[in-house]
Coordinates of C-alpha atoms in Angstrom, one line a residue:
Chain A
X170 CA 41.8 43.0 10.6
X171 CA 38.2 42.8 11.3
X172 CA 35.9 43.1 14.3
X173 CA 32.9 40.8 14.2
X174 CA 30.1 41.5 17.2
X175 CA 27.8 38.5 17.8
X176 CA 24.6 38.2 20.1
X177 CA 23.5 34.9 21.9
X178 CA 19.6 35.2 21.6
X179 CA 16.6 32.6 21.8
X180 CA 16.9 30.2 18.9
X181 CA 15.1 31.5 15.7
X182 CA 12.9 28.1 15.8
X183 CA 11.6 28.4 19.4
X184 CA 8.1 29.7 19.8
X185 CA 8.4 32.1 22.7
X186 CA 6.2 32.5 25.8
X187 CA 5.6 35.7 27.5
X188 CA 5.8 35.5 31.1
X189 CA 2.7 35.7 33.2
X190 CA 3.7 38.5 35.3
X191 CA 4.2 40.5 32.0
X192 CA 8.0 41.0 33.0
X193 CA 9.5 39.8 30.0
X194 CA 10.0 36.4 27.7
X195 CA 10.7 33.3 29.5
X196 CA 14.2 32.4 28.9
X197 CA 14.8 29.9 31.5
X198 CA 15.6 26.1 29.8
X199 CA 15.0 27.8 26.3
X200 CA 17.3 26.9 23.5
X201 CA 19.8 29.9 22.8
X202 CA 22.0 30.0 19.8
X203 CA 24.0 32.7 17.8
X204 CA 21.5 35.6 16.2
X205 CA 21.2 34.5 12.5
X206 CA 22.4 37.8 11.3
X207 CA 25.4 37.5 13.3
X208 CA 26.0 34.0 11.8
X209 CA 26.2 35.7 8.2
X210 CA 28.5 38.3 9.5
X211 CA 30.9 35.7 10.9
X212 CA 30.5 33.7 7.7
X213 CA 31.5 36.6 5.6
X214 CA 34.5 37.6 7.5
X215 CA 35.9 33.9 7.3
X216 CA 35.2 33.6 3.6
X217 CA 37.2 37.1 3.3
X218 CA 39.9 35.6 5.3
X219 CA 39.9 32.5 3.1
X220 CA 40.5 34.9 0.1
X221 CA 43.3 36.7 1.8
X222 CA 41.4 39.9 2.2
X223 CA 41.5 39.7 6.2
X224 CA 44.3 38.7 8.1
X225 CA 42.7 38.5 11.7
X226 CA 39.0 38.1 12.8
X227 CA 38.1 39.0 16.5
X228 CA 34.6 38.1 17.6
X229 CA 33.2 40.2 20.3
X230 CA 29.9 39.8 22.4
X231 CA 28.5 41.6 25.7
X232 CA 26.4 39.9 28.1
X233 CA 26.3 37.0 30.6
X234 CA 29.3 34.2 31.2
X235 CA 27.1 31.9 29.0
X236 CA 27.9 34.1 26.1
X237 CA 31.3 32.7 26.0
X238 CA 29.3 29.4 24.1
X239 CA 28.3 32.3 21.2
X240 CA 32.1 33.1 20.9
X241 CA 33.0 29.6 20.8
X242 CA 30.7 29.1 18.1
X243 CA 32.3 32.1 16.1
X244 CA 35.8 30.6 16.7
X245 CA 34.6 27.1 15.5
X246 CA 33.2 29.0 12.4
X247 CA 36.7 30.3 11.9
X248 CA 37.2 33.5 14.0
X249 CA 40.9 33.7 15.6
X250 CA 40.0 34.7 18.9
X251 CA 37.2 36.1 21.2
X252 CA 36.6 38.6 23.6
X253 CA 33.5 38.9 26.1
X254 CA 32.5 41.9 27.8
X255 CA 30.7 40.2 30.6
X256 CA 27.8 41.9 32.6
X257 CA 24.7 40.7 34.0
X258 CA 23.1 44.1 33.1
X259 CA 20.4 44.5 30.5
X260 CA 22.2 46.0 27.7
X261 CA 20.4 48.5 25.5
X262 CA 21.8 48.9 21.8
X263 CA 23.5 52.1 22.6
X264 CA 25.0 50.7 25.6
X265 CA 26.1 47.9 23.4
X266 CA 27.5 50.2 20.8
X267 CA 29.7 52.1 23.1
X268 CA 31.2 48.9 24.7
X269 CA 32.1 48.1 21.0
X270 CA 33.3 51.4 20.4
X271 CA 35.7 50.9 23.1
X272 CA 36.8 47.6 22.0
X273 CA 37.4 49.1 18.2
X274 CA 39.4 51.9 19.9
X275 CA 41.7 49.3 21.6
X276 CA 41.9 46.7 18.5
X277 CA 41.6 49.2 15.5
X278 CA 40.1 47.2 13.0
X279 CA 39.9 48.2 9.5
X280 CA 35.9 47.1 9.1
X281 CA 33.4 46.0 11.5
X282 CA 31.2 43.4 10.1
X283 CA 27.8 42.8 12.2
X284 CA 24.5 41.5 11.6
X285 CA 21.7 44.0 10.8
X286 CA 19.4 43.5 13.8
X287 CA 19.3 40.7 16.7
X288 CA 15.9 38.7 16.4
X289 CA 14.9 39.0 20.0
X290 CA 15.0 42.9 20.3
X291 CA 14.3 43.7 16.6
X292 CA 16.0 47.0 17.1
X293 CA 18.1 47.3 14.0
X294 CA 20.3 50.1 15.7
X295 CA 23.5 48.9 17.2
X296 CA 25.6 48.8 13.9
X297 CA 24.1 52.4 13.0
X298 CA 25.2 53.6 16.3
X299 CA 28.3 52.2 16.5
X300 CA 29.5 53.9 13.1
X301 CA 28.2 57.3 14.4
X302 CA 30.2 57.0 17.9
X303 CA 33.3 55.7 15.9
X304 CA 32.6 58.5 13.1
X305 CA 33.1 55.9 10.4
X306 CA 30.8 55.6 7.5
X307 CA 28.2 52.7 7.3
X308 CA 26.5 50.6 4.8
X309 CA 23.5 48.5 6.4
X310 CA 21.7 45.7 5.0
X311 CA 24.4 44.5 2.9
X312 CA 23.8 41.8 0.2
X313 CA 27.4 41.7 -1.3
X314 CA 30.7 43.4 0.1
X315 CA 33.9 44.0 -1.8
X316 CA 37.1 45.2 -0.3
X317 CA 39.4 47.4 -2.5
X318 CA 42.5 49.3 -1.4
X319 CA 41.3 51.4 1.6
X320 CA 37.6 51.5 0.5
X321 CA 34.9 48.8 0.2
X322 CA 32.3 48.6 -2.1
X323 CA 28.6 47.5 -0.7
X324 CA 25.3 46.7 -2.3
X325 CA 22.7 47.1 0.0
X326 CA 19.1 46.3 0.1
X327 CA 16.4 49.3 -0.1
X328 CA 12.7 49.4 -0.1
X329 CA 12.7 49.4 -4.0
X330 CA 15.6 47.3 -4.8
X331 CA 19.3 47.4 -4.4
X332 CA 21.8 50.3 -3.8
X333 CA 25.6 50.4 -4.2
X334 CA 27.7 52.6 -1.8
X335 CA 31.3 53.0 -1.9
X336 CA 33.0 53.8 1.7
X337 CA 36.2 54.8 3.0
X338 CA 37.8 52.4 5.4
X339 CA 37.6 51.9 8.3
X340 CA 33.7 51.4 8.2
X341 CA 30.7 49.5 9.6
X342 CA 28.8 47.1 7.5
X343 CA 25.6 45.3 8.8
X344 CA 24.7 42.1 7.0
X345 CA 21.4 41.2 5.6
X346 CA 20.1 37.5 4.8
X347 CA 21.1 37.3 1.5
X348 CA 24.8 38.0 1.9
X349 CA 25.8 34.2 2.3
X350 CA 24.6 30.9 3.6
X351 CA 26.6 30.5 6.8
X352 CA 28.8 27.0 7.3
X353 CA 28.1 24.4 9.9
X354 CA 31.0 24.1 12.4
X355 CA 32.6 20.7 11.9
X356 CA 33.6 18.8 15.1
X357 CA 37.2 19.1 14.7
X358 CA 36.8 23.0 14.4
X359 CA 34.7 22.9 17.5
X360 CA 37.4 21.1 19.3
X361 CA 40.1 23.4 18.1
X362 CA 38.0 26.9 18.7
X363 CA 38.4 25.5 22.4
X364 CA 41.9 26.0 22.4
X365 CA 41.6 29.7 20.8
X366 CA 42.2 32.8 23.0
X367 CA 39.2 34.4 24.9
X368 CA 39.6 37.5 26.6
X369 CA 37.0 38.5 29.4
X370 CA 36.7 42.3 30.1
X371 CA 33.8 44.4 32.0
X372 CA 32.3 47.4 31.1
X373 CA 34.1 49.0 33.9
X374 CA 37.2 47.8 32.6
X375 CA 36.3 49.7 29.1
X376 CA 34.8 53.0 31.2
X377 CA 31.5 52.6 29.5
X378 CA 28.2 53.8 31.5
X379 CA 25.5 51.1 30.5
X380 CA 22.7 52.4 32.6
X381 CA 19.3 51.5 30.6
X382 CA 17.9 54.4 29.0
X383 CA 14.4 53.1 29.2
X384 CA 12.3 51.4 31.2
X385 CA 10.3 48.0 30.2
X386 CA 7.0 48.7 31.8
X387 CA 5.5 45.4 30.4
X388 CA 5.7 42.9 27.8
X389 CA 2.4 41.6 26.5
X390 CA 1.3 38.9 24.0
X391 CA 0.0 40.2 20.5
X392 CA -4.0 39.9 20.4
X393 CA -5.0 36.5 19.0
X394 CA -7.1 36.6 15.8
X395 CA -10.2 34.9 15.7
X396 CA -10.6 31.3 14.3
X397 CA -11.1 31.4 10.6
X398 CA -12.9 28.9 8.2
X399 CA -11.7 26.3 5.8
X400 CA -13.7 26.7 2.5
X401 CA -14.2 23.9 -0.1
X402 CA -13.8 25.5 -3.4
X403 CA -12.7 28.5 -5.3
X404 CA -16.1 29.7 -5.7
X405 CA -16.9 29.7 -2.1
X406 CA -13.7 31.4 -1.5
X407 CA -14.5 34.3 -3.9
X408 CA -17.9 34.5 -2.7
X409 CA -16.8 35.0 1.0
X410 CA -14.4 37.3 0.1
X411 CA -17.0 39.5 -1.9
X412 CA -20.2 39.3 0.2
X413 CA -19.0 38.4 3.8
X414 CA -15.4 40.1 4.3
X415 CA -16.1 42.4 1.3
X416 CA -12.4 42.9 0.5
X417 CA -12.7 42.4 -3.2
Chain B
X41 CA 8.2 71.9 21.8
X42 CA 7.2 71.0 18.6
X43 CA 8.0 67.4 17.1
X44 CA 10.3 67.0 13.7
X45 CA 9.1 64.3 11.3
X46 CA 11.9 63.3 8.6
X47 CA 10.2 62.8 5.5
X48 CA 11.2 59.9 3.3
X49 CA 11.1 61.1 -0.3
X50 CA 12.4 60.3 -3.9
X51 CA 13.3 64.3 -4.3
X52 CA 9.7 64.7 -6.3
X53 CA 7.1 62.7 -4.5
X54 CA 6.7 62.1 -0.4
X55 CA 6.9 58.4 -0.1
X56 CA 3.6 57.0 1.2
X57 CA 5.5 55.9 4.7
X58 CA 5.7 59.3 5.8
X59 CA 1.9 59.7 6.3
X60 CA 1.2 57.3 9.0
X61 CA 4.5 58.7 10.7
X62 CA 2.8 62.2 10.6
X63 CA -0.3 60.7 11.9
X64 CA 1.9 59.0 14.9
X65 CA 3.4 62.6 15.6
X66 CA 0.1 64.3 15.7
X67 CA -1.2 61.8 18.4
X68 CA 0.9 64.1 20.7
X69 CA -1.1 67.2 20.2
X70 CA 2.0 69.3 19.5
X71 CA 3.2 71.4 16.2
X72 CA 4.5 68.8 13.7
X73 CA 7.3 70.1 11.5
X74 CA 8.6 68.2 8.6
X75 CA 12.2 67.9 7.3
X76 CA 12.5 67.6 3.5
X77 CA 16.3 67.2 2.6
X78 CA 17.5 66.4 -0.7
X79 CA 18.7 67.8 -4.1
X80 CA 16.2 69.3 -6.3
X81 CA 13.4 68.8 -3.9
X82 CA 11.3 72.0 -4.8
X83 CA 8.4 69.5 -5.8
X84 CA 8.8 67.5 -2.8
X85 CA 8.8 70.1 -0.3
X86 CA 5.5 71.6 -1.9
X87 CA 3.9 68.2 -1.6
X88 CA 4.8 68.0 2.4
X89 CA 3.7 71.5 2.7
X90 CA 0.0 70.3 1.8
X91 CA -0.2 67.5 3.8
X92 CA -2.8 68.0 6.4
X93 CA -1.9 68.8 9.9
X94 CA 1.8 69.8 9.5
X95 CA 2.6 73.4 10.4
X96 CA 6.0 74.2 8.6
X97 CA 8.4 72.5 6.2
X98 CA 12.0 72.7 6.8
X99 CA 13.5 72.4 3.4
X100 CA 17.1 72.0 3.0
X101 CA 18.3 71.6 -0.6
X102 CA 21.8 70.2 -1.1
X103 CA 24.1 68.0 -3.0
X104 CA 24.9 66.3 0.4
X105 CA 21.6 64.8 0.9
X106 CA 20.7 63.8 -2.9
X107 CA 20.8 59.9 -2.1
X108 CA 19.7 60.0 1.5
X109 CA 23.3 59.1 2.9
X110 CA 22.9 58.3 6.6
X111 CA 26.0 60.2 7.8
X112 CA 25.2 63.6 6.0
X113 CA 21.5 63.3 6.9
X114 CA 22.1 62.3 10.7
X115 CA 24.4 65.4 11.1
X116 CA 21.8 67.7 9.6
X117 CA 19.1 66.0 12.0
X118 CA 21.8 66.6 14.9
X119 CA 21.9 70.6 14.3
X120 CA 18.0 70.8 14.3
X121 CA 17.7 68.3 17.3
X122 CA 17.7 71.0 20.1
X123 CA 14.3 72.7 18.8
X124 CA 12.4 69.3 19.1
X125 CA 11.0 67.1 21.8
X126 CA 10.4 64.3 19.3
X127 CA 12.1 63.4 15.8
X128 CA 10.3 60.6 14.2
X129 CA 10.9 58.6 10.8
X130 CA 9.2 55.8 9.2
X131 CA 10.4 52.4 10.2
X132 CA 11.5 51.7 6.5
X133 CA 14.9 50.9 5.1
X134 CA 15.3 54.7 5.0
X135 CA 14.5 55.6 8.6
X136 CA 16.3 52.5 10.3
X137 CA 19.4 53.3 8.6
X138 CA 19.5 57.2 9.4
X139 CA 17.8 57.3 12.8
X140 CA 20.3 55.1 14.9
X141 CA 23.0 57.1 13.6
X142 CA 21.4 60.3 14.6
X143 CA 20.4 59.0 17.8
X144 CA 24.1 58.0 18.8
X145 CA 25.5 61.4 17.9
X146 CA 23.0 63.0 20.1
X147 CA 23.6 60.1 22.9
X148 CA 20.0 59.2 22.9
X149 CA 18.6 55.6 22.7
X150 CA 16.3 55.2 19.9
X151 CA 12.7 53.4 20.1
X152 CA 12.3 51.2 16.7
X153 CA 9.3 50.5 15.1
X154 CA 6.9 51.8 17.4
X155 CA 3.1 50.7 17.0
X156 CA 1.3 52.7 19.6
X157 CA 2.1 55.9 21.5
X158 CA 0.7 55.8 25.0
X159 CA 1.7 59.4 25.9
X160 CA 4.7 61.6 25.2
X161 CA 7.3 59.2 27.0
X162 CA 5.5 55.7 26.8
X163 CA 5.4 53.6 23.7
X164 CA 4.9 50.3 22.5
X165 CA 6.7 47.9 20.1
X166 CA 7.0 44.5 18.7
X167 CA 10.0 42.3 19.7
X168 CA 10.5 38.6 19.0
X169 CA 9.2 38.9 15.5
X170 CA 6.0 40.4 16.8
X171 CA 5.5 37.5 18.9
X172 CA 5.4 39.8 22.3
X173 CA 4.8 43.7 22.5
X174 CA 7.0 45.7 24.8
X175 CA 5.7 48.9 26.4
X176 CA 8.4 51.1 27.8
X177 CA 9.1 54.4 29.1
X178 CA 12.0 56.7 28.2
X179 CA 13.5 59.9 29.6
X180 CA 15.6 62.5 28.0
X181 CA 15.1 64.6 25.1
X182 CA 14.7 64.6 22.2
X183 CA 12.9 61.2 21.8
X184 CA 14.0 59.5 18.6
X185 CA 11.4 57.2 17.2
X186 CA 11.2 55.2 14.2
X187 CA 7.3 54.4 13.4
X188 CA 5.8 51.3 12.0
X189 CA 3.8 52.7 9.2
X190 CA 1.0 49.7 8.9
X191 CA 0.3 50.6 12.6
X192 CA -1.2 54.0 12.0
X193 CA -3.6 55.4 9.6
X194 CA -2.1 57.8 6.6
X195 CA -2.9 61.4 7.4
X196 CA -4.6 63.1 4.3
X197 CA -1.9 64.3 1.7
X198 CA -3.9 67.4 0.8
X199 CA -5.7 70.3 2.7
X200 CA -2.4 71.4 4.4
X201 CA -0.9 74.8 4.1
X202 CA 2.5 74.7 6.2
X203 CA 5.0 77.4 5.7
X204 CA 8.3 76.5 3.9
X205 CA 11.5 77.3 5.9
X206 CA 14.7 76.9 4.3
X207 CA 17.7 75.5 6.5
X208 CA 21.4 75.4 6.0
X209 CA 23.0 72.3 5.1
X210 CA 25.2 70.9 7.7
X211 CA 27.8 69.8 5.1
X212 CA 29.2 66.6 3.9
X213 CA 30.6 64.1 5.9
X214 CA 32.6 62.3 3.1
X215 CA 32.4 59.0 4.8
X216 CA 30.4 57.5 2.2
X217 CA 29.6 57.7 -1.6
X218 CA 26.5 56.9 -3.6
X219 CA 27.5 54.6 -6.7
X220 CA 24.1 53.5 -8.2
X221 CA 20.6 52.3 -7.5
X222 CA 18.8 49.4 -9.1
X223 CA 15.1 49.9 -8.6
X224 CA 12.6 47.1 -9.4
X225 CA 10.4 48.3 -12.0
X226 CA 6.5 47.8 -11.3
X227 CA 3.4 49.2 -12.2
X228 CA 1.8 47.7 -9.1
X229 CA 1.1 49.3 -6.1
X230 CA 3.9 49.6 -3.8
X231 CA 3.8 46.6 -1.4
X232 CA 3.6 48.5 1.7
X233 CA 0.8 50.6 0.7
X234 CA -1.2 48.2 -1.2
X235 CA -4.6 47.3 -0.2
X236 CA -4.5 43.9 -1.6
X237 CA -1.3 41.7 -1.7
X238 CA -1.0 38.3 -3.1
X239 CA 2.0 36.3 -2.1
X240 CA 3.8 33.3 -3.5
X241 CA 6.0 30.8 -1.8
X242 CA 8.7 28.0 -2.9
X243 CA 5.5 25.8 -3.9
X244 CA 5.1 28.1 -6.9
X245 CA 8.2 26.2 -8.2
X246 CA 9.6 28.9 -10.6
X247 CA 9.8 32.6 -11.8
X248 CA 7.7 31.5 -15.0
X249 CA 4.8 30.3 -12.6
X250 CA 5.0 33.3 -10.5
X251 CA 4.6 35.3 -13.7
X252 CA 1.9 32.7 -15.2
X253 CA -0.4 32.3 -12.2
X254 CA 0.1 35.1 -9.7
X255 CA 0.5 37.9 -12.0
X256 CA -3.0 37.8 -13.6
X257 CA -4.6 37.6 -10.4
X258 CA -2.7 40.5 -9.2
X259 CA -3.7 42.2 -12.1
X260 CA -7.6 41.8 -11.6
X261 CA -7.3 42.6 -7.8
X262 CA -5.1 45.7 -8.6
X263 CA -3.0 44.1 -5.9
X264 CA 0.9 44.1 -5.0
X265 CA 2.9 41.1 -5.4
X266 CA 4.9 39.9 -2.3
X267 CA 6.8 36.8 -1.6
X268 CA 8.0 34.4 1.1
X269 CA 11.8 34.4 1.8
X270 CA 12.1 30.9 0.4
X271 CA 10.7 32.3 -3.0
X272 CA 13.2 35.1 -3.1
X273 CA 16.0 32.8 -2.0
X274 CA 14.9 30.6 -5.1
X275 CA 15.1 33.6 -7.6
X276 CA 11.6 33.3 -8.4
X277 CA 11.1 37.2 -7.6
X278 CA 13.6 40.2 -6.5
X279 CA 14.3 40.4 -2.8
X280 CA 12.4 43.4 -2.3
X281 CA 9.2 41.5 -2.8
X282 CA 10.1 39.8 0.4
X283 CA 7.5 39.6 3.3
X284 CA 8.5 38.9 6.9
X285 CA 10.5 39.9 9.8
X286 CA 13.6 40.5 7.6
X287 CA 11.6 42.1 4.6
X288 CA 8.6 44.2 4.6
X289 CA 5.9 44.5 7.1
X290 CA 2.6 44.7 5.5
X291 CA -1.1 45.1 6.7
X292 CA -3.5 45.3 3.8
X293 CA -7.2 44.8 3.8
X294 CA -6.4 41.4 2.0
X295 CA -3.4 39.1 2.1
X296 CA -3.7 35.9 0.0
X297 CA -0.9 33.5 0.9
X298 CA -0.3 30.7 -2.1
X299 CA 2.0 28.0 -1.4
X300 CA 3.4 29.7 1.9
X301 CA 3.7 27.3 5.0
X302 CA 3.9 30.2 7.4
X303 CA 7.0 30.4 9.3
X304 CA 7.4 32.6 12.3
X305 CA 9.5 34.8 10.2
X306 CA 6.9 35.3 7.3
X307 CA 4.1 35.7 9.9
X308 CA 5.9 38.6 11.5
X309 CA 5.4 40.4 8.4
X310 CA 1.8 40.1 7.4
X311 CA -0.2 38.7 10.4
X312 CA -1.7 42.2 11.2
X313 CA -3.4 42.2 7.7
X314 CA -7.4 42.9 8.0
X315 CA -8.2 39.4 6.0
X316 CA -6.0 36.6 5.4
X317 CA -6.6 33.8 2.7
X318 CA -4.5 30.7 2.9
X319 CA -3.8 28.2 -0.2
X320 CA -1.9 25.4 0.4
X321 CA -1.9 21.8 -0.1
X322 CA -0.9 20.9 3.2
X323 CA -3.8 20.9 5.6
X324 CA -1.4 21.2 8.5
X325 CA 0.4 24.2 7.3
X326 CA 1.0 26.8 10.0
X327 CA -0.6 29.8 8.0
X328 CA -4.0 28.1 8.1
X329 CA -3.8 29.1 12.0
X330 CA -4.0 32.6 11.2
X331 CA -6.0 32.6 8.1
X332 CA -9.6 33.9 8.0
X333 CA -10.2 31.6 5.0
X334 CA -8.3 28.5 4.0
X335 CA -8.6 26.8 1.1
X336 CA -6.6 23.0 0.9
X337 CA -5.7 22.1 -2.4
X338 CA -3.1 22.2 -5.5
X339 CA -2.2 25.9 -6.2
X340 CA -1.5 24.7 -9.9
X341 CA -5.5 24.1 -10.2
X342 CA -6.8 26.7 -7.7
X343 CA -5.0 30.3 -9.1
X344 CA -6.4 29.5 -12.7
X345 CA -9.8 28.9 -11.1
X346 CA -9.5 31.8 -9.2
X347 CA -8.5 33.8 -11.9
X348 CA -11.1 32.6 -14.0
X349 CA -13.8 33.4 -10.9
X350 CA -12.6 37.0 -10.9
X351 CA -13.8 37.5 -14.0

């Protein structure tokens, strides 16, 4: 049994707009999708099920009612059922990790497989925090996962190359981009996903305090780069780099 | 209260990303201590003690920390935490791996990838692949931060005379076990610390073209070699060459992007470079919008010419 947390985020190909009052990023009428790293985690879980290693895949998410769509996407890819922890509050990684711990305590999965980071907050924390709260081992930035008897061997991406770790199960694994290529859900599978069970809970049901720990004071746009120039030839380029920019 | 910086090291040398992290710690005008935990780390501890502006080294030499396993190291950080107002680590793969584990054990919300420190509780960090910056205020102690190394200057690695204090191991958790590492061997400067980077994209077409066209130029400029995700996925170069939101964040003096269109995710990793050069045959490629110098043309002609022009 494997638990796969997923997150609904602004689609990766959308150019985001900062709100004029600096309160955040515009999300109204913006295309939302499953976070790409979460898709990779779902895909890996489904492949493990297809290989007979995993018997049940539970997709879980925390957020507004619309996050149901993200769970349906996960189920269309092959997850067996979904759990929505519904709240309109802003959730920071520690709160999400606590909610996921509460779900893990109820469901007792042998592994939790999730994305290494969400492309909106770019925190890269939730998996590590969840492992710590559960007292489990972790393998982050996974590019290869092999389950054995009571253990999992994970190859992970590190700054200078690759590293392999062996963890006792249960464990938390976070997926990097190179783990796999997620499949597209077919129309029949999207239809079937509508009939799969989806439970809705609240943070209060789970007894978790989700009060934000930090306050966002403002959200601003990055400083714009000044316009560059086009050069006509390699000779001109090298001349500019030597004498104008003085970088070579 | 002093500030603790968790050193990233390979047991003998302190990794370059630790130095800007110490600069970030020093902006708060408090004593800065550095934790060097590992196995056979005498040399790394001495190197850390020589870093300018550090007052004390906490040295923990124990097999539990030999390979930087997050669970063991986080437990050690937790035992040290009560004495510190802030605990910082570089936002490298190392820091990203261990710090959230420690933060959760301490019931603290970590602040990731900090690019500016306004004061002791207010920090700025990029969100949405660097397309927005969030300034936030956090209460509680300790404050756990990871620092974007390219956002702060490196502190001088010499001139300091910190005392070295031995600290007790917090024990093995036994939750994870190191099997092996395969590091990419390179004589070139480290990507995140290089002054000049030349990066190739899918347009290079093959691993052989990377070697034949990019390497000679990198040699002449003493540059590190980077790549787009497309080039990595196509197998032209190993994945630790990848620059971008999901790879490495770099900010060299000169970044030369060859055959890279400039997807949001790639730009997130390099747009703070001082001077950006784009070489691409598509004059509409988004990379030209952020390039200081753009050259439209066929890279198979331009790169050999560039190699020759550099003498």
